[in-house]
Amino acid sequence: MRERIASHFDPFVIPFLIGMAFVLGYCLIAMIRVIAQLPKADRKRFLVSLITPKYIWINIRDIFLNCLIHVKLWKRNRVLGFMHSSIAFGWFMIILLGHLEVMLFVPERIHLFYYPIFFNYFVAETESTIQGSLLMFLMDFFLLMILSGIAIAIIKRFASRIVGMRRTTRLSLLDQVGLYSLWAIFPLRLLAESFTAHISGGSFLTIPTNWVFRQFLGNDLNALPTWWAYSIALCVFMCVLPFTRYMHIPAEMLLIPMRNAGIRIRHPRKGFALLEVYSCPGCGVCIDACPMSVRKANCKDCTVYLNRQLRRGNERRIEEISDKCLLCGKCTAVCQVGAQGPELRVAQRERRKYALSPSFAGINVRPMASAVVNGAGGESGGVLYFAGCMTQLTPSIRRATTSLLDKAGVRWQMMDPDGGLCCGRPLMMAGRSEQARELIAKNLEIIRASGCDTLLLSCPICYRIFKEEYALEGIRVVHHSVFFQELIAAGKLQVQREDGLKLVWHDPCELGRGCGIYDEPRAALAAAGEVIEAGKHHAESICCGGSLGSLTLSFEQRRPMVQNALDNLTVENPSEIVTGCPLCLATFVRAADRPVRDIAEVLDSHS
Amino acid sequence: MDFGFKLSPSSAVNLDTVDHARYDRLVRLEPDALTCIGCGSCSATCTAAPWSGMSVRKVILGLQRGRDDEVDAMLSRCMLCGKCTMVCPRGINTRHLILTLCRLNRKGEVVR
């Protein structure tokens, strides 16, 4: 081992140093800005979590698994998983091993920032020691790993279908600069190390390459230009990084601890939302997942493009994208960094100014409250069934639910026999949460007056808001699919199994992705017939297209989405489509080629 | 003297004195409003109707007749449940129409 350069410096490291200083400075300022923009309580919560041992461990584990290994991506698509982890983990290992080499061989140079990166230029090493040959082997091994990842990336860019992506994002100009400089870094490193390999040593990759090139370029002077090129490629990549999708690399490292601390989006442009926008890697997985993208015109309204427009500050498009979305949450379910597209859009809708705001504080709910008090007949406990607005459009659900309650001998009464107030969720989806809170207060008055111990909902839209936003301590909030499954399991409800009946369960967005209820409805249906799965199901089920989340989609625009959702449900040719949401039901019934029924109707007709 | 009945004020609408600014702006932003046939399906399904008299049909009609106070009173009871949109035989996105109307002031300007 000997140091080749007496001054320990060469001008070619300057571009690298400029790039590194720029990107570190930028990220530091951005990080301080994001943390400063958090509301005070959130900021305190986050900073405390950073020094809590439990969170420290979780954060390190999550950053390692998500940022370096890309575990979520591996589960989804192995080729893409390999591509990302080979580049991220390989690069990380090369940097780590570079530092290790400096510490082992020239510890007095560890303060030189560039030494670990350009180690082979400054230090000639020998393979004769085990340390040296092992380190050089590992360096070559990880470089090969990265190069294989880059090769897949190049294939993916030109033919995304080969790696299993139907659509991918269209890159902006700076993204392209970042992409091509990233592709260039590692082949250039291979060249630079190869040209130096006969002086500084190398391993299974660099020595043969060195030998090949020396056959026709037998000149040591080739080494320096390639080191320059390597350094310049690093500089270009780091200088454009903050303005490209590669900003997700540093941003995600802050996003993970912040999410673990339980921080939520409060403002569409500040704090956590800003961080999420910058954490979007622009991979475009959400494009294929989005139910709207069955029509090509809607592809540009997916979360990846919302994030891009938010970075550019294109107000017109931001408004358009925010209002169009169905808020089904599928983009979040498939997103590799867990960017919350729906929450971001609702936050955006909440910023909107209105000349006229509804007011519900003055509504007199005393008649409704006294009706449930009389209905309870002085007894406390029992089930209060809230059918909700949508169920009034689909009275069959209400009939079936009440019939099942009678058959099971449950003591129940209705909260809205003659129609009631809305639960508030549609207002919240439209970004009018203040008005929704007024409705919540009114509904709470009625529920509290009834003295019930269980609140039964047949609509997942209601179910979600009753669970998340209502202060209903001591009252169990339950969706009817779960309630009936429990009654069946307890033997209180006898359901006859019909042979040859093939049922497919459609996971409503608000019930599945919204509240995590997947298994109970399937278990309940299994008592009536054979339950088969749709093409995409559970967390990846496709929105029916009727969602109240979208403000602007017209009936005509929704039609292809409804058809797409139906096609997905009928791949296994079920005899009946079953759902647990009156809105899904009303949407499907109009377009389906076979019976569509609510889970309560199916259970009622078999008991 | 109480006759058990009395004269009611005239409910005649003088269209010459009606300011159509808000309606005109609405029609420009939501051209679908023009396709309304006034069938009343929206009123029949409205969740707010039983206790507030809300009706999208009446809102559109009221705008054309300059009944701004009635319109605002109805709009301020809408809970955006979206049932009117689901039943509209003309496929009008009534829910968005209401949101757009709420963004307009009486002069028909979008508030920012």
XYZ file of C-alpha atoms in Angstrom:
719
model
C 0.000 0.000 0.000
C 1.325 3.409 -0.894
C -0.138 6.819 -1.559
C 0.371 7.790 -5.153
C -0.251 11.515 -4.951
C 2.078 13.374 -2.625
C -0.234 16.363 -2.257
C -3.257 14.129 -1.566
C -5.176 16.292 -3.979
C -6.006 16.553 -7.656
C -8.187 19.195 -9.335
C -10.609 16.556 -10.616
C -12.148 16.216 -7.154
C -13.387 19.810 -7.292
C -16.635 19.100 -9.254
C -17.477 16.369 -6.773
C -16.861 18.696 -3.840
C -19.007 21.430 -5.391
C -21.874 18.995 -5.988
C -21.623 17.514 -2.517
C -21.515 20.926 -0.815
C -24.516 22.085 -2.824
C -26.699 19.072 -2.189
C -25.862 18.880 1.511
C -26.494 22.597 1.958
C -29.781 22.432 0.076
C -31.055 19.409 1.985
C -30.091 20.922 5.322
C -31.988 24.138 4.614
C -34.967 22.201 3.229
C -35.046 19.993 6.311
C -35.015 22.960 8.686
C -37.785 24.580 6.637
C -40.011 21.528 6.740
C -39.559 21.084 10.477
C -40.142 24.804 11.083
C -43.384 24.696 9.089
C -44.909 21.966 11.257
C -47.547 23.107 13.737
C -45.973 23.516 17.172
C -47.494 20.396 18.716
C -46.449 18.266 15.738
C -42.931 19.632 15.823
C -42.548 18.827 19.486
C -43.929 15.361 18.940
C -41.489 14.728 16.104
C -38.427 16.007 17.936
C -39.301 13.990 21.036
C -39.695 10.862 18.893
C -36.180 11.370 17.549
C -34.698 10.840 21.005
C -37.070 8.093 22.154
C -35.178 4.753 22.047
C -38.180 2.802 20.715
C -38.604 5.178 17.787
C -34.867 5.353 17.104
C -34.818 1.614 16.514
C -37.999 1.652 14.382
C -36.688 4.567 12.330
C -33.328 2.946 11.627
C -35.021 -0.315 10.675
C -37.567 1.387 8.395
C -34.973 3.575 6.699
C -32.738 0.560 6.070
C -35.579 -1.632 4.778
C -37.341 1.016 2.700
C -34.609 3.348 1.467
C -31.860 0.808 0.871
C -33.467 -2.597 0.403
C -36.849 -1.387 -0.929
C -38.731 -4.244 0.728
C -42.144 -2.942 -0.355
C -41.052 -2.866 -3.961
C -39.637 -6.400 -3.757
C -43.020 -7.645 -2.585
C -44.693 -5.932 -5.482
C -42.346 -6.526 -8.392
C -39.118 -8.495 -8.027
C -37.393 -7.069 -11.074
C -38.051 -3.490 -9.977
C -37.172 -4.453 -6.411
C -33.820 -5.826 -7.550
C -33.204 -2.789 -9.722
C -33.783 -0.314 -6.903
C -32.094 -2.204 -4.107
C -29.066 -3.009 -6.262
C -28.530 0.663 -7.019
C -29.399 2.012 -3.561
C -27.835 -0.699 -1.434
C -24.882 -1.163 -3.805
C -24.112 2.537 -3.791
C -24.450 2.677 -0.023
C -22.031 -0.264 0.332
C -19.507 1.307 -2.046
C -19.511 4.509 -0.002
C -19.288 2.525 3.241
C -16.465 0.306 1.960
C -14.645 3.383 0.630
C -14.647 4.854 4.109
C -13.585 1.515 5.533
C -10.630 1.382 3.142
C -9.520 4.873 4.132
C -9.866 4.056 7.815
C -7.902 0.817 7.450
C -5.113 1.923 5.131
C -4.718 5.699 5.459
C -6.588 6.707 8.641
C -4.762 10.050 8.676
C -6.702 11.073 5.501
C -10.228 10.414 6.817
C -10.831 14.157 7.129
C -10.464 14.499 3.343
C -14.031 14.336 2.115
C -13.209 12.990 -1.324
C -10.717 10.302 -0.340
C -13.213 7.446 0.152
C -14.874 8.202 -3.189
C -11.706 8.367 -5.276
C -9.674 5.982 -3.121
C -8.225 3.979 -5.981
C -6.818 7.061 -7.613
C -4.997 8.299 -4.553
C -3.952 5.025 -2.995
C -2.322 2.083 -4.722
C -3.193 -1.075 -2.919
C -2.032 -4.623 -3.184
C -4.128 -7.711 -3.463
C -1.535 -9.742 -1.651
C -3.090 -9.053 1.736
C -6.387 -10.661 2.600
C -7.745 -7.286 3.682
C -6.857 -5.699 0.370
C -8.127 -8.424 -1.899
C -11.318 -8.869 0.088
C -12.131 -5.172 0.028
C -11.331 -4.916 -3.659
C -13.447 -7.937 -4.385
C -16.355 -6.442 -2.456
C -15.948 -3.102 -4.233
C -16.096 -4.812 -7.601
C -18.948 -7.006 -6.499
C -21.133 -4.069 -5.453
C -20.158 -2.121 -8.552
C -21.305 -5.051 -10.670
C -24.519 -5.164 -8.649
C -25.177 -1.478 -9.362
C -24.343 -1.895 -13.049
C -26.855 -4.731 -13.332
C -29.452 -2.450 -11.732
C -28.592 0.343 -14.160
C -28.958 -2.096 -17.063
C -32.494 -2.956 -15.918
C -33.224 0.762 -15.487
C -32.209 1.418 -19.087
C -34.398 -1.421 -20.334
C -37.280 -0.162 -18.191
C -37.016 3.355 -19.598
C -37.419 2.164 -23.156
C -39.728 -0.802 -22.662
C -41.485 -0.557 -19.307
C -43.726 -3.500 -20.081
C -40.793 -5.916 -19.831
C -40.456 -5.132 -16.119
C -44.217 -5.276 -15.591
C -45.228 -1.625 -15.746
C -47.887 -0.740 -18.251
C -47.459 2.990 -17.913
C -44.672 5.019 -16.479
C -44.234 8.733 -15.932
C -43.155 11.110 -18.637
C -39.949 12.718 -17.436
C -39.362 16.441 -17.230
C -36.160 17.872 -18.736
C -34.313 18.102 -15.430
C -35.450 14.614 -14.515
C -33.835 13.434 -17.708
C -30.572 15.208 -16.874
C -30.642 13.569 -13.463
C -31.474 10.190 -14.936
C -28.738 10.203 -17.561
C -26.116 11.488 -15.136
C -27.116 8.754 -12.689
C -26.763 6.168 -15.439
C -23.357 7.637 -16.344
C -21.875 7.626 -12.844
C -21.303 3.900 -12.491
C -20.001 2.958 -15.935
C -17.622 5.907 -15.568
C -16.523 4.653 -12.191
C -15.861 1.263 -13.730
C -13.790 2.874 -16.487
C -11.877 5.100 -14.074
C -11.057 2.239 -11.735
C -10.185 -0.024 -14.653
C -7.741 2.425 -16.169
C -6.072 2.663 -12.786
C -6.273 -1.035 -11.958
C -2.768 -1.995 -13.092
C -1.359 0.678 -10.764
C -3.734 0.679 -7.838
C -4.994 -2.872 -8.068
C -8.437 -4.236 -8.712
C -10.484 -7.377 -8.673
C -12.522 -9.653 -10.922
C -14.236 -6.799 -12.751
C -11.687 -4.014 -12.989
C -8.580 -6.119 -13.809
C -10.044 -7.857 -16.895
C -11.461 -4.529 -18.102
C -8.076 -2.962 -17.580
C -6.475 -5.777 -19.573
C -8.929 -5.381 -22.467
C -8.397 -1.640 -22.724
C -4.642 -1.922 -22.475
C -4.654 -4.032 -25.613
C -5.428 -0.965 -27.675
C -5.063 1.984 -25.286
C -1.736 1.183 -23.700
C -1.341 4.512 -22.046
C -1.687 5.591 -18.415
C -2.786 9.047 -19.507
C -6.301 7.687 -20.106
C -6.848 7.354 -16.394
C -7.138 11.010 -15.476
C -9.856 11.991 -18.008
C -12.071 9.143 -16.810
C -11.643 10.205 -13.193
C -12.589 13.714 -14.281
C -15.642 12.383 -16.093
C -16.667 10.328 -13.050
C -16.334 13.362 -10.802
C -18.270 15.578 -13.228
C -21.086 13.024 -13.532
C -21.344 12.987 -9.729
C -21.387 16.783 -9.696
C -24.140 17.037 -12.312
C -26.268 14.471 -10.538
C -25.921 16.143 -7.157
C -26.473 19.643 -8.523
C -29.742 18.742 -10.267
C -30.901 16.342 -7.517
C -32.957 18.910 -5.549
C -34.909 19.823 -8.664
C -35.603 16.310 -9.862
C -37.497 13.297 -8.639
C -34.252 12.056 -7.064
C -34.991 14.431 -4.208
C -36.958 11.478 -2.848
C -33.678 9.920 -1.705
C -32.926 12.493 1.020
C -36.606 13.422 1.570
C -37.686 9.885 2.385
C -35.085 9.655 5.126
C -36.891 12.479 6.918
C -40.372 11.314 5.914
C -40.019 7.911 7.586
C -39.233 9.187 11.114
C -41.886 11.884 10.746
C -44.538 9.377 9.749
C -43.480 7.039 12.536
C -43.999 9.935 14.952
C -47.614 10.118 13.721
C -47.458 13.476 11.931
C -50.331 14.136 9.520
C -50.960 16.476 6.619
C -52.423 19.763 7.848
C -51.644 22.116 4.987
C -51.302 21.110 1.325
C -48.067 23.061 0.774
C -46.317 23.136 4.114
C -44.523 20.852 6.523
C -45.402 17.190 6.217
C -47.236 17.634 2.896
C -44.214 19.388 1.399
C -42.025 16.538 2.562
C -44.364 13.967 1.055
C -44.398 15.803 -2.253
C -40.608 15.756 -2.358
C -40.529 12.104 -1.292
C -42.457 11.086 -4.395
C -39.977 9.205 -6.576
C -42.165 9.723 -9.621
C -42.123 6.010 -10.352
C -45.675 6.089 -11.674
C -46.937 2.936 -9.940
C -50.017 4.979 -9.037
C -50.836 5.528 -12.712
C -51.591 1.872 -13.378
C -53.326 1.583 -10.013
C -55.601 4.619 -10.375
C -59.182 3.699 -11.322
C -59.428 6.920 -13.341
C -56.617 5.947 -15.683
C -58.816 3.514 -17.629
C -59.277 6.601 -19.751
C -55.959 7.810 -21.030
C -57.023 11.433 -20.635
C -57.096 10.960 -16.853
C -53.569 9.557 -16.536
C -52.212 12.998 -15.802
C -54.517 13.322 -12.800
C -52.803 10.654 -10.726
C -50.971 11.400 -7.506
C -47.544 11.376 -9.144
C -48.594 14.307 -11.318
C -50.263 16.109 -8.414
C -46.939 15.951 -6.606
C -45.151 17.246 -9.659
C -47.577 20.153 -10.122
C -47.341 21.006 -6.431
C -43.566 21.274 -6.838
C -44.017 23.502 -9.849
C -46.782 25.567 -8.243
C -49.133 25.191 -11.212
C -52.301 26.341 -9.427
C -54.763 25.634 -12.222
C -53.670 22.020 -12.570
C -53.416 21.524 -8.809
C -57.060 22.531 -8.418
C -58.127 20.364 -11.327
C -56.297 17.261 -10.105
C -57.421 17.781 -6.513
C -61.094 17.966 -7.449
C -61.161 15.094 -9.894
C -59.833 12.324 -7.641
C -62.211 9.643 -6.319
C -60.267 9.534 -3.031
C -60.302 5.746 -3.189
C -56.857 5.562 -1.610
C -55.421 2.984 -3.956
C -52.431 5.145 -4.868
C -51.464 5.206 -1.199
C -51.926 1.442 -0.973
C -49.477 0.786 -3.801
C -47.124 3.741 -3.192
C -43.580 2.789 -2.307
C -43.096 5.783 -0.037
C -46.711 5.783 1.186
C -47.531 9.236 -0.192
C -51.091 10.072 0.890
C -52.658 11.347 -2.319
C -56.246 11.608 -0.989
C -55.246 13.455 2.200
C -53.164 15.859 0.154
C -56.129 16.588 -2.096
C -58.563 17.058 0.768
C -56.098 19.477 2.394
C -55.996 21.343 -0.896
C -59.814 21.437 -1.069
C -59.913 22.799 2.476
C -57.953 25.881 1.428
C -60.665 26.931 -1.004
C -62.588 30.115 -0.292
C -66.394 30.216 -0.454
C -68.795 33.133 -0.548
C -71.458 31.032 1.103
C -70.918 28.352 3.722
C -73.639 26.063 4.961
C -74.493 26.146 8.594
C -76.078 23.332 10.564
C -75.689 24.632 14.078
C -79.256 25.904 14.082
C -80.927 22.617 13.159
C -83.372 21.417 15.748
C -82.688 17.726 16.330
C -84.875 17.478 19.402
C -87.696 15.663 17.553
C -85.251 13.061 16.231
C -83.650 12.696 19.664
C -86.974 12.276 21.435
C -88.031 9.713 18.828
C -85.057 7.487 19.680
C -85.632 8.025 23.388
C -89.222 6.844 22.997
C -88.053 4.001 20.769
C -85.727 2.756 23.485
C -88.691 2.620 25.855
C -86.623 3.595 28.869
C -84.148 0.742 28.449
C -80.497 1.442 27.854
C -78.257 -0.662 25.618
C -79.356 -2.239 22.363
C -78.490 -1.525 18.784
C -79.068 1.819 17.098
C -79.175 1.365 13.336
C -78.213 4.383 11.255
C -79.061 3.691 7.628
C -77.635 6.949 6.324
C -78.534 9.027 3.306
C -77.395 6.573 0.652
C -79.356 3.674 2.075
C -82.502 5.706 1.487
C -81.770 5.365 -2.215
C -81.349 1.617 -1.826
C -84.168 0.658 0.565
C -83.546 -3.042 -0.051
C -80.454 -2.796 2.161
C -82.451 -1.292 4.979
C -85.183 -3.912 4.653
C -82.684 -6.776 4.634
C -80.703 -5.384 7.551
C -83.723 -4.863 9.774
C -85.080 -8.294 8.813
C -81.778 -9.931 9.780
C -81.747 -8.056 13.089
C -85.219 -9.411 13.848
C -84.253 -12.958 12.852
C -81.253 -12.827 15.173
C -83.433 -11.527 18.005
C -81.409 -8.367 18.477
C -83.026 -5.461 20.317
C -82.702 -2.600 17.866
C -84.192 0.666 16.729
C -83.575 2.997 13.836
C -81.892 6.336 14.211
C -83.274 7.744 10.965
C -86.584 6.012 10.159
C -87.829 9.066 8.278
C -84.464 10.252 7.021
C -81.943 12.000 9.178
C -78.872 14.109 8.952
C -75.868 13.243 6.860
C -72.897 11.766 8.729
C -70.587 14.555 7.547
C -68.153 12.474 5.535
C -69.239 13.869 2.143
C -68.633 17.382 3.453
C -65.222 16.347 4.723
C -64.341 14.865 1.359
C -65.299 18.153 -0.252
C -62.909 19.926 2.098
C -65.572 21.480 4.302
C -64.579 19.909 7.575
C -65.740 22.849 9.677
C -69.325 22.333 8.480
C -68.921 18.584 8.922
C -68.057 19.159 12.587
C -71.409 20.900 13.064
C -73.227 17.873 11.669
C -71.147 15.579 13.850
C -72.227 17.528 16.937
C -75.896 17.217 15.927
C -75.705 13.504 15.241
C -73.864 12.935 18.517
C -76.776 14.528 20.353
C -79.199 11.984 18.860
C -76.921 8.997 19.435
C -76.224 9.948 23.046
C -79.955 10.446 23.690
C -80.759 6.922 22.518
C -78.648 5.277 25.216
C -77.585 2.537 22.829
C -74.413 0.503 23.268
C -73.913 -0.373 19.602
C -74.160 1.861 16.546
C -74.812 -0.204 13.431
C -74.010 1.201 10.007
C -74.789 -0.299 6.627
C -72.765 2.332 4.780
C -68.949 2.328 4.908
C -68.838 6.074 4.228
C -70.749 6.685 7.465
C -68.852 3.904 9.228
C -65.495 5.515 8.602
C -66.384 8.944 9.905
C -68.268 7.552 12.913
C -65.135 5.590 13.773
C -62.611 8.311 13.094
C -64.230 11.603 13.990
C -67.082 10.958 16.433
C -66.395 10.901 20.154
C -68.420 7.769 20.907
C -66.679 6.338 23.970
C -68.606 3.414 25.361
C -70.538 2.849 22.135
C -69.388 0.245 19.685
C -69.392 1.422 16.071
C -69.808 -1.525 13.732
C -70.397 -2.123 10.052
C -73.273 -4.493 9.298
C -71.029 -7.007 7.505
C -68.943 -7.430 10.667
C -71.995 -7.484 12.922
C -73.720 -10.219 10.911
C -70.542 -12.256 10.673
C -70.381 -12.239 14.470
C -74.050 -13.217 14.750
C -73.453 -16.119 12.350
C -70.324 -17.222 14.226
C -72.235 -17.065 17.525
C -74.999 -19.217 16.038
C -77.667 -16.545 16.499
C -78.226 -16.244 12.788
C -78.793 -19.413 10.751
C -77.676 -19.077 7.152
C -78.288 -21.883 4.645
C -75.467 -22.569 2.251
C -76.556 -22.756 -1.365
C -74.598 -25.132 -3.574
C -73.275 -23.706 -6.790
C -73.618 -20.125 -5.627
C -70.422 -18.277 -6.489
C -70.141 -14.926 -4.772
C -67.508 -12.293 -5.352
C -66.969 -9.667 -2.662
C -66.272 -6.120 -3.782
C -64.165 -4.340 -1.168
C -65.613 -0.818 -0.878
C -62.808 1.770 -0.645
C -63.959 3.220 2.661
C -64.431 -0.185 4.275
C -61.312 -1.926 2.971
C -58.523 0.558 2.508
C -60.314 3.091 4.721
C -60.991 0.923 7.759
C -59.034 -2.270 7.090
C -62.067 -4.581 7.045
C -61.497 -7.381 4.548
C -62.008 -10.775 6.174
C -65.282 -10.484 8.104
C -67.544 -9.907 5.074
C -65.904 -12.815 3.251
C -66.365 -15.035 6.291
C -70.049 -14.065 6.505
C -70.590 -14.716 2.799
C -68.892 -18.102 3.054
C -71.931 -19.213 5.090
C -74.198 -18.574 2.102
C -72.075 -19.742 -0.803
C -68.641 -20.148 -2.274
C -66.608 -16.923 -2.057
C -64.292 -16.266 -4.964
C -61.893 -13.378 -5.446
C -61.860 -10.619 -8.013
C -58.828 -9.965 -10.203
C -57.663 -7.220 -7.865
C -58.935 -7.487 -4.316
C -58.309 -6.508 -0.679
C -56.115 -3.386 -0.528
C -55.868 -3.296 -4.300
C -59.560 -3.549 -5.067
C -60.793 -1.144 -7.712
C -63.146 1.698 -6.776
C -66.661 1.281 -8.190
C -66.351 4.706 -9.827
C -69.313 6.194 -7.997
C -67.269 7.633 -5.142
C -68.318 10.907 -3.559
C -64.637 11.772 -3.354
C -64.633 13.140 -6.855
C -66.191 16.550 -7.167
C -65.897 17.077 -10.898
C -66.173 13.677 -12.613
C -69.421 13.545 -14.528
C -71.686 10.557 -14.908
C -70.389 9.964 -18.439
C -66.757 10.176 -17.366
C -67.376 7.663 -14.599
C -68.921 5.057 -16.884
C -65.675 3.460 -18.157
C -64.424 3.278 -14.575
C -67.562 1.463 -13.479
C -67.184 -0.969 -16.367
C -63.521 -1.535 -15.542
C -64.371 -2.255 -11.899
C -67.078 -4.709 -13.003
C -64.730 -6.472 -15.424
C -62.266 -6.883 -12.582
C -64.967 -8.388 -10.346
C -66.187 -10.886 -12.909
C -62.882 -12.462 -14.010
C -63.732 -15.685 -12.117
C -67.296 -15.594 -13.435
C -69.253 -15.283 -10.164
C -72.999 -15.822 -10.150
C -73.474 -12.708 -8.048
C -71.537 -9.597 -7.069
C -71.815 -8.695 -3.405
C -70.818 -5.455 -1.774
C -71.322 -3.699 1.530
C -71.799 -0.135 0.382
C -75.052 1.417 -0.860
C -73.123 3.733 -3.160
C -71.168 0.876 -4.794
C -74.434 -1.022 -5.103
C -76.293 1.835 -6.758
C -73.370 2.378 -9.105
C -72.926 -1.267 -10.081
C -76.608 -2.105 -10.485
C -76.883 0.233 -13.454
C -74.063 -1.349 -15.430
C -73.703 -4.953 -14.274
C -74.570 -7.974 -16.430
C -75.424 -10.104 -13.378
C -77.145 -9.568 -10.023
C -75.487 -7.143 -7.616
C -76.655 -7.229 -4.022
C -75.698 -5.970 -0.631
C -74.261 -8.498 1.812
C -77.346 -8.035 4.029
C -79.645 -8.970 1.148
C -77.648 -12.121 0.379
C -77.620 -13.218 4.014
C -81.304 -12.372 4.448
C -82.382 -14.455 1.467
C -80.416 -17.456 2.776
C -81.621 -17.351 6.370
C -112.178 42.726 11.775
C -110.902 39.184 11.236
C -112.347 37.489 8.189
C -110.240 34.354 8.670
C -108.203 35.226 5.622
C -106.100 38.117 4.460
C -104.543 39.521 1.346
C -101.127 38.047 0.615
C -98.349 40.174 -0.853
C -97.868 39.783 -4.563
C -95.444 37.078 -5.593
C -95.136 38.373 -9.116
C -91.619 38.340 -10.522
C -90.539 41.308 -12.550
C -87.790 39.903 -14.723
C -86.733 43.378 -15.817
C -85.487 44.169 -12.343
C -83.756 40.811 -11.805
C -79.963 40.732 -11.780
C -78.888 37.587 -13.616
C -75.179 37.965 -12.931
C -74.939 34.964 -10.639
C -77.004 32.715 -12.879
C -75.072 33.753 -15.977
C -71.780 33.046 -14.282
C -73.055 29.687 -13.043
C -74.101 28.720 -16.546
C -70.674 29.618 -17.860
C -68.941 27.566 -15.177
C -71.471 24.722 -15.180
C -73.075 24.597 -18.632
C -74.960 21.471 -17.544
C -77.283 23.694 -15.522
C -78.942 24.607 -18.810
C -79.962 20.997 -19.396
C -82.060 20.866 -16.204
C -85.623 19.902 -17.023
C -86.926 20.722 -13.572
C -88.181 17.169 -12.980
C -87.614 17.458 -9.243
C -85.828 14.129 -8.758
C -83.164 16.027 -6.831
C -85.782 17.523 -4.516
C -87.389 14.133 -3.951
C -84.158 12.467 -2.839
C -82.645 15.386 -0.948
C -81.576 14.463 2.583
C -81.914 18.047 3.726
C -85.314 18.644 2.100
C -87.544 17.290 4.917
C -86.279 19.812 7.446
C -85.072 22.695 5.286
C -86.949 22.765 2.004
C -83.697 22.427 0.072
C -84.194 21.635 -3.607
C -81.681 21.954 -6.412
C -84.515 22.462 -8.870
C -85.762 25.428 -6.872
C -82.235 26.783 -6.535
C -81.810 26.929 -10.297
C -85.280 28.386 -10.737
C -84.765 30.889 -7.947
C -81.566 32.142 -9.520
C -83.345 32.794 -12.785
C -86.036 34.730 -10.952
C -83.721 36.728 -8.737
C -84.846 35.064 -5.512
C -81.368 35.345 -4.017
C -82.351 35.139 -0.363
C -84.328 31.937 -0.888
C -81.482 30.451 -2.894
C -78.906 31.232 -0.218
C -81.145 29.870 2.516
C -81.469 26.590 0.626
C -77.776 26.352 -0.252
C -76.768 26.846 3.342
C -78.532 23.591 4.245
C -76.902 21.316 1.669
C -74.850 18.501 3.228
C -73.268 17.484 -0.105
C -74.435 13.883 0.284
C -74.599 13.619 -3.500
C -77.897 11.765 -3.861
C -79.280 14.414 -6.191
C -76.388 13.756 -8.571
C -77.071 10.039 -8.532
C -80.703 10.378 -9.514
C -80.491 13.230 -12.017
C -81.909 11.915 -15.295
C -79.876 14.519 -17.188
C -76.618 13.475 -15.571
C -75.995 16.931 -14.132
C -73.259 16.988 -11.505
C -75.519 18.816 -9.068
C -73.095 18.368 -6.184
C -70.416 20.289 -8.030
C -72.991 22.794 -9.203
C -73.824 23.569 -5.579
C -70.132 23.890 -4.670
C -69.598 26.254 -7.595
C -72.609 28.323 -6.586
C -71.255 28.619 -3.056
C -68.049 30.083 -4.484
C -69.935 32.876 -6.260
C -70.985 36.062 -4.543
C -74.211 37.808 -5.513
C -72.458 39.728 -8.246
C -71.442 36.423 -9.794
C -67.746 36.739 -8.964
C -65.702 33.783 -7.816
C -64.318 34.622 -4.387
C -60.598 34.043 -3.904
